[in-house]
Coordinates of C-alpha atoms and ligand atoms in Angstrom, one line a residue:
M692 CA 7.7 -11.6 35.4
A693 CA 5.9 -10.7 32.1
R694 CA 6.2 -6.9 31.6
S695 CA 2.7 -5.3 31.1
K696 CA 2.2 -3.6 27.8
I697 CA -1.0 -1.7 28.8
I698 CA -1.2 1.9 27.1
K699 CA -2.3 4.1 29.6
G700 CA -4.6 6.5 27.4
K701 CA -6.1 5.2 24.3
D702 CA -5.4 8.3 22.5
I703 CA -2.3 9.8 20.9
P704 CA -0.5 11.0 23.8
G705 CA -0.9 7.6 25.7
L706 CA 0.5 5.9 22.3
A707 CA 3.3 8.4 22.3
E708 CA 4.4 7.6 25.9
Y709 CA 4.1 3.8 25.1
I710 CA 6.3 4.3 21.8
S711 CA 9.0 6.3 24.1
S712 CA 9.0 3.5 26.7
D713 CA 11.4 0.6 26.9
K714 CA 8.4 -1.6 26.6
C715 CA 8.1 -0.6 23.0
Q716 CA 11.0 -2.4 20.8
N717 CA 9.3 -3.8 17.9
I718 CA 6.9 -2.2 15.9
V719 CA 5.0 -4.3 13.0
L720 CA 2.9 -2.2 10.6
M721 CA 0.1 -3.5 8.3
L722 CA -0.6 -0.8 5.5
G723 CA -3.3 -0.7 2.8
A724 CA -4.1 1.8 0.0
G725 CA -5.4 4.6 2.3
V726 CA -1.7 5.6 3.4
S727 CA -1.2 6.5 -0.3
T728 CA -4.4 8.3 -1.1
S729 CA -2.9 11.5 -0.2
A730 CA 0.0 11.0 -2.8
G731 CA -3.1 11.1 -5.3
I732 CA -3.5 7.3 -5.7
P733 CA -7.0 6.2 -5.4
D734 CA -8.0 3.3 -2.8
F735 CA -10.1 0.5 -3.7
R736 CA -13.3 0.5 -1.5
S737 CA -14.1 4.1 -0.4
P738 CA -17.7 4.6 -1.6
E739 CA -17.2 7.7 -4.0
T740 CA -13.4 8.1 -4.8
G741 CA -12.6 4.2 -4.5
L742 CA -11.3 2.3 -7.9
Y743 CA -14.0 -0.4 -7.3
A744 CA -16.9 2.0 -7.1
N745 CA -15.8 4.0 -10.3
L746 CA -15.3 0.7 -12.4
A747 CA -18.8 -0.6 -11.5
R748 CA -20.1 1.6 -13.9
L749 CA -17.9 0.3 -16.9
K750 CA -18.7 -3.1 -18.9
L751 CA -16.6 -5.4 -16.7
P752 CA -18.4 -8.3 -15.4
Y753 CA -17.6 -7.1 -11.9
P754 CA -15.2 -4.4 -10.8
E755 CA -12.5 -6.6 -9.2
A756 CA -12.3 -8.4 -12.7
V757 CA -9.5 -6.2 -13.4
F758 CA -7.4 -7.8 -10.7
E759 CA -8.6 -11.5 -11.5
I760 CA -6.5 -14.0 -13.2
N761 CA -9.0 -15.8 -15.3
F762 CA -10.5 -12.5 -16.6
F763 CA -6.9 -11.2 -17.3
R764 CA -6.4 -14.3 -19.5
K765 CA -9.3 -13.6 -21.5
N766 CA -8.7 -9.6 -21.5
P767 CA -5.7 -8.0 -20.1
V768 CA -6.4 -4.7 -21.5
P769 CA -8.2 -3.2 -18.4
F770 CA -5.2 -4.1 -16.3
Y771 CA -2.8 -2.7 -18.3
T772 CA -4.7 0.2 -18.8
L773 CA -4.7 0.8 -15.3
A774 CA -1.3 -0.2 -15.0
H775 CA -0.1 2.5 -17.3
E776 CA -2.0 5.2 -14.9
L777 CA -0.6 3.6 -11.7
Y778 CA 3.0 2.4 -12.7
P779 CA 5.3 3.0 -9.7
G780 CA 7.5 6.3 -9.9
K781 CA 4.9 8.9 -10.6
F782 CA 3.9 9.6 -7.2
R783 CA 5.6 11.1 -4.3
P784 CA 5.7 9.3 -0.9
T785 CA 3.3 10.7 1.8
I786 CA 4.0 11.8 5.3
T787 CA 2.9 8.4 6.4
H788 CA 5.5 6.8 4.4
S789 CA 8.3 9.1 6.0
F790 CA 6.9 8.2 9.4
I791 CA 7.6 4.6 8.5
R792 CA 11.2 5.6 7.7
L793 CA 11.4 7.7 10.9
L794 CA 10.4 4.4 13.0
E795 CA 13.3 2.6 11.2
R796 CA 15.6 5.3 11.9
H797 CA 14.6 5.1 15.7
R798 CA 15.4 1.3 15.4
L799 CA 11.7 0.6 16.2
L800 CA 10.5 -0.8 12.8
H801 CA 10.6 -4.5 13.0
T802 CA 8.3 -5.5 9.7
C803 CA 6.3 -3.4 7.1
F804 CA 3.6 -5.6 5.9
T805 CA 2.0 -3.7 3.0
Q806 CA -0.7 -4.4 0.6
N807 CA 0.2 -1.8 -1.6
I808 CA 2.0 -2.2 -5.1
D809 CA 3.3 1.5 -5.4
T810 CA 6.6 1.0 -3.9
L811 CA 6.2 4.5 -1.8
E812 CA 7.5 2.7 1.1
R813 CA 11.0 2.0 -0.6
R814 CA 10.7 5.5 -2.2
A815 CA 10.5 6.9 1.2
G816 CA 13.9 5.5 2.2
V817 CA 12.6 2.4 4.1
P818 CA 15.0 -0.5 3.8
D819 CA 13.8 -3.5 1.4
D820 CA 14.5 -5.9 4.3
K821 CA 11.9 -4.4 6.6
I822 CA 9.3 -4.4 3.9
I823 CA 7.0 -7.2 2.9
E824 CA 5.0 -6.4 -0.3
A825 CA 2.2 -9.1 0.6
H826 CA 0.5 -8.7 -2.8
G827 CA 3.5 -8.3 -4.7
S828 CA 5.0 -5.6 -6.8
F829 CA 5.8 -4.6 -10.4
A830 CA 9.5 -5.1 -9.9
S831 CA 9.4 -8.4 -11.7
Q832 CA 7.2 -10.2 -14.2
H833 CA 6.5 -13.6 -15.7
C834 CA 4.6 -15.3 -18.4
I835 CA 1.3 -16.6 -17.0
D836 CA 1.5 -19.8 -19.3
C837 CA 5.2 -21.0 -19.1
R838 CA 6.3 -19.0 -16.3
A839 CA 9.4 -17.6 -18.0
S840 CA 10.6 -14.4 -16.6
Y841 CA 10.8 -11.2 -18.8
D842 CA 13.1 -8.2 -19.1
D843 CA 12.3 -5.5 -16.7
A844 CA 13.2 -2.6 -19.0
E845 CA 11.0 -4.0 -21.8
M846 CA 8.0 -4.4 -19.6
E847 CA 8.5 -0.7 -18.3
R848 CA 8.6 0.3 -22.0
Q849 CA 5.6 -1.6 -23.0
I850 CA 3.3 -0.5 -19.9
L851 CA 4.2 3.1 -20.7
A852 CA 3.7 2.8 -24.5
K853 CA 0.5 1.2 -23.7
E854 CA 1.3 -2.2 -25.0
I855 CA 0.5 -5.7 -24.2
P856 CA 3.6 -7.6 -23.1
K857 CA 3.9 -11.0 -24.5
C858 CA 6.3 -14.1 -23.8
T859 CA 9.3 -14.2 -25.9
R860 CA 9.3 -17.9 -25.6
C861 CA 5.6 -19.2 -25.9
K862 CA 3.9 -15.9 -26.7
G863 CA 1.7 -16.2 -23.5
L864 CA 0.5 -13.1 -21.6
V865 CA 3.2 -11.7 -19.2
K866 CA 1.8 -10.3 -16.1
P867 CA 3.7 -8.3 -13.5
D868 CA 4.3 -10.3 -10.2
I869 CA 1.5 -8.5 -8.4
V870 CA -1.0 -11.0 -6.6
F871 CA -4.4 -11.0 -8.4
F872 CA -7.3 -12.8 -6.9
G873 CA -7.1 -16.4 -7.5
E874 CA -3.2 -16.5 -6.9
N875 CA -1.1 -17.4 -4.0
L876 CA 0.7 -14.9 -1.9
P877 CA 4.5 -14.7 -2.4
D878 CA 6.6 -16.9 -0.1
E879 CA 8.2 -14.0 1.7
F880 CA 4.6 -13.1 2.9
I881 CA 4.2 -16.6 4.4
K882 CA 7.6 -16.6 5.8
A883 CA 7.4 -13.3 7.6
I884 CA 3.8 -14.1 9.1
P885 CA 5.5 -15.3 12.5
N886 CA 7.2 -11.8 12.6
V887 CA 3.5 -10.5 13.9
A888 CA 3.8 -12.3 17.1
K889 CA 7.1 -10.5 17.9
A890 CA 5.5 -7.2 18.1
D891 CA 5.2 -4.9 21.1
L892 CA 2.9 -2.6 19.1
L893 CA 1.0 -3.5 15.8
I894 CA -0.1 -0.4 13.8
I895 CA -2.7 -0.8 11.1
M896 CA -3.0 2.0 8.7
G897 CA -5.4 2.7 5.5
T898 CA -6.9 -0.7 5.0
S899 CA -10.4 -1.9 5.0
L900 CA -9.2 -5.4 6.5
T901 CA -11.4 -7.0 3.8
V902 CA -8.9 -8.9 2.0
H903 CA -7.5 -12.3 3.4
P904 CA -4.9 -13.8 4.3
F905 CA -3.6 -10.3 4.8
A906 CA -6.3 -9.2 6.9
G907 CA -5.8 -12.1 9.2
L908 CA -2.5 -10.8 10.5
A909 CA -4.1 -8.7 13.1
E910 CA -5.4 -11.7 14.9
R911 CA -1.6 -12.9 15.1
A912 CA -0.6 -10.3 17.5
G913 CA 0.1 -11.2 21.1
A914 CA -2.7 -10.9 23.4
S915 CA -1.1 -8.2 25.6
C916 CA 0.3 -6.5 22.4
P917 CA -1.5 -3.1 21.6
R918 CA -3.0 -3.0 18.6
V919 CA -3.5 0.7 16.8
L920 CA -5.9 1.2 13.9
I921 CA -5.5 4.4 12.2
N922 CA -8.1 4.8 9.4
L923 CA -10.9 6.9 8.0
D924 CA -13.3 4.5 9.3
Q925 CA -13.7 1.6 11.8
V926 CA -12.6 -2.0 10.3
G927 CA -12.1 -5.4 11.2
N928 CA -12.5 -6.1 14.9
I929 CA -9.6 -3.6 16.1
G930 CA -11.1 -2.1 19.5
K931 CA -12.3 -5.4 20.7
R932 CA -9.2 -6.3 22.9
P933 CA -8.5 -4.4 25.9
N934 CA -5.3 -2.8 24.4
D935 CA -6.8 -2.0 21.2
I936 CA -6.5 2.0 20.0
V937 CA -8.8 3.2 17.3
L938 CA -7.9 6.5 15.6
L939 CA -10.4 7.6 13.1
D940 CA -8.5 10.3 11.0
K941 CA -6.4 10.6 7.8
C942 CA -3.1 8.7 8.3
D943 CA -0.8 12.0 7.8
E944 CA -2.8 14.0 10.3
V945 CA -2.6 11.0 13.0
V946 CA 1.1 10.4 12.3
R947 CA 2.1 14.2 12.3
K948 CA 0.3 14.6 16.0
L949 CA 1.8 11.5 17.0
C950 CA 5.3 12.7 16.2
R951 CA 4.7 16.3 17.6
E952 CA 4.0 14.3 20.9
L953 CA 7.1 12.4 20.5
G954 CA 9.2 15.5 19.8
W955 CA 9.9 14.0 16.3
E956 CA 7.7 16.5 14.0
D957 CA 10.8 18.2 12.8
E958 CA 12.8 15.2 11.9
L959 CA 9.5 13.7 10.2
M960 CA 9.1 16.8 8.2
A961 CA 12.8 16.8 7.3
L962 CA 12.6 13.3 5.8
W963 CA 9.4 14.1 4.1
A964 CA 11.0 17.0 2.2
Q965 CA 13.8 14.7 1.1
T966 CA 11.1 12.8 -0.8
E967 CA 10.5 15.9 -2.8
A968 CA 14.1 16.3 -3.7
K969 CA 14.1 12.6 -4.6
A970 CA 11.3 13.1 -7.1
A971 CA 12.8 16.3 -8.3
W972 CA 16.2 14.1 -9.2
D973 CA 14.3 11.6 -10.9
G974 CA 12.9 14.3 -13.2
E975 CA 9.4 14.0 -12.0
E976 CA 6.7 16.3 -10.9
P977 CA 5.2 14.9 -7.7
E978 CA 1.6 14.4 -8.1
A979 CA 0.7 15.9 -4.8
V980 CA 2.6 17.6 -2.3
S981 CA 0.6 19.1 0.5
G982 CA -2.7 20.2 1.5
A983 CA -5.6 17.6 1.9
T984 CA -8.2 19.2 -0.5
E985 CA -5.7 19.4 -3.2
E986 CA -4.6 16.0 -2.7
E987 CA -8.0 14.4 -2.8
A988 CA -8.8 16.6 -6.0
T989 CA -5.7 14.9 -7.7
A990 CA -6.9 11.3 -6.7
E991 CA -10.2 11.9 -8.0
D992 CA -8.8 13.3 -11.3
L993 CA -6.8 10.2 -11.8
M994 CA -9.5 8.0 -10.9
G995 CA -11.5 9.9 -13.8
T996 CA -8.6 9.4 -16.2
I997 CA -8.3 5.6 -15.2
T998 CA -12.1 5.0 -15.6
D999 CA -12.3 6.9 -19.0
A1000 CA -9.3 4.9 -20.2
I1001 CA -10.5 1.5 -19.2
G1002 CA -14.1 2.4 -20.5
R1003 CA -12.9 3.5 -23.8
Q1004 CA -10.8 0.5 -24.3
L1005 CA -13.8 -1.9 -23.3
N1006 CA -15.9 0.1 -26.0
L1007 CA -13.4 -0.5 -28.5
E1008 CA -13.4 -4.2 -27.9
D1009 CA -17.0 -4.3 -28.7
Ligands
OAD864 P1 -9.4 -0.4 0.6 O1 -9.6 0.5 -0.6 O2 -10.2 -1.6 0.7 O3 -9.6 0.4 1.9 C1 -8.7 1.6 2.1 C2 -9.0 2.2 3.6 O4 -8.4 3.0 3.7 C3 -10.6 2.2 3.9 O5 -11.1 1.8 4.9 C4 -10.4 3.8 3.7 O6 -11.7 4.4 4.6 C5 -9.0 4.1 4.1 N1 -8.6 5.4 3.9 C6 -8.7 6.0 2.6 N2 -8.1 7.2 2.8 C7 -7.6 7.5 4.0 C8 -6.4 8.2 4.7 N3 -6.2 9.3 4.2 N4 -6.2 8.0 5.8 C9 -6.7 7.0 6.6 N5 -7.5 6.1 6.1 C10 -7.8 6.2 4.8 O7 -7.7 -0.9 0.4 P2 -6.9 -2.0 0.7 O8 -7.5 -2.2 2.5 O9 -5.6 -1.5 0.8 O10 -5.7 -6.3 -3.6 O11 -7.3 -3.2 0.0 C11 -6.8 -4.5 0.0 C12 -6.8 -5.1 -1.4 O12 -8.0 -5.1 -2.1 C13 -5.6 -4.2 -2.1 O13 -4.3 -4.8 -1.9 C14 -5.9 -4.9 -3.6 C15 -7.7 -4.7 -3.4 O14 -8.3 -5.8 -4.3 C16 -5.5 -6.7 -4.8 O15 -5.2 -6.0 -5.7 C17 -4.7 -8.2 -4.7

């Protein structure tokens, strides 16, 4: 007889009870930019603080052009200006990233699908084989013309020196293997899509669920699989199925409360503390460490730096 997967209460205690039960063995995650805003990294579509709202006042044809392959071909400067500011390594994982690590430690994490290119899941200690970077990452790069790969160290040096990398073979533009609008998603993503159907629990965090095909993963969860949305606002159609739970709050707040219910809070905070030590070993100052107001101010500051820098470059081109 098929086991019922109905969660009793559509709230944090009900979710904790389900996670503790033997019905919940495989958790699949879908992440978006909202899981990293408390690290000081702006998201894309929040009305005041999001990247696109801020880029809208610049002389770009449209804000998303910064991630559009045909625009990049004509003018790579806005993207590389952004890459310089958001280059991985500057930021500390959030409590939510440590929660993902904790799920893995408790042998509950099946797959962590992320749209983010900040690599904070890895930096929080989540094993590579559990992470699917659906929109690629800064880990590798290729010429957009002849597809030749480009040296990692040289790429990092040039991004940090605000230079535009050019192919050593054909002098074409080099681009990190992050997925731009108009490009295909990585093979690893396509291969991992069936993993969603194996989930006993799907948790969707910090995403507007507007970009496909990623957003469509939510529909691939089995009919009896509970889907949980943890986000500042209601997105997609989560809430329509009988087993859906919608928790509208900051991810860090929700996962902390959830871990308290599970008796995991100390373990969560100990794992998060390790991410601070890791940032210190790397010789980096974490951009934001605690306190929501302080963290949001940091994301806003960075947003100002990014838009000013891109605006200056666009005006220079004029
Ligand atoms: P969006 O900016 O579209 O959505 C972020 C969502 O997170 C919004 O619904 C916010 O309300 C929510 N949010 C922000 N801070 C939060 C917090 N602390 N706790 C909970 N929720 C929070 O970002 P994505 O959905 O990730 O693609 O965007 C998807 C893709 O669009 C990105 O991967 C990028 C972009 O264009 C490419 O660059 C290819």
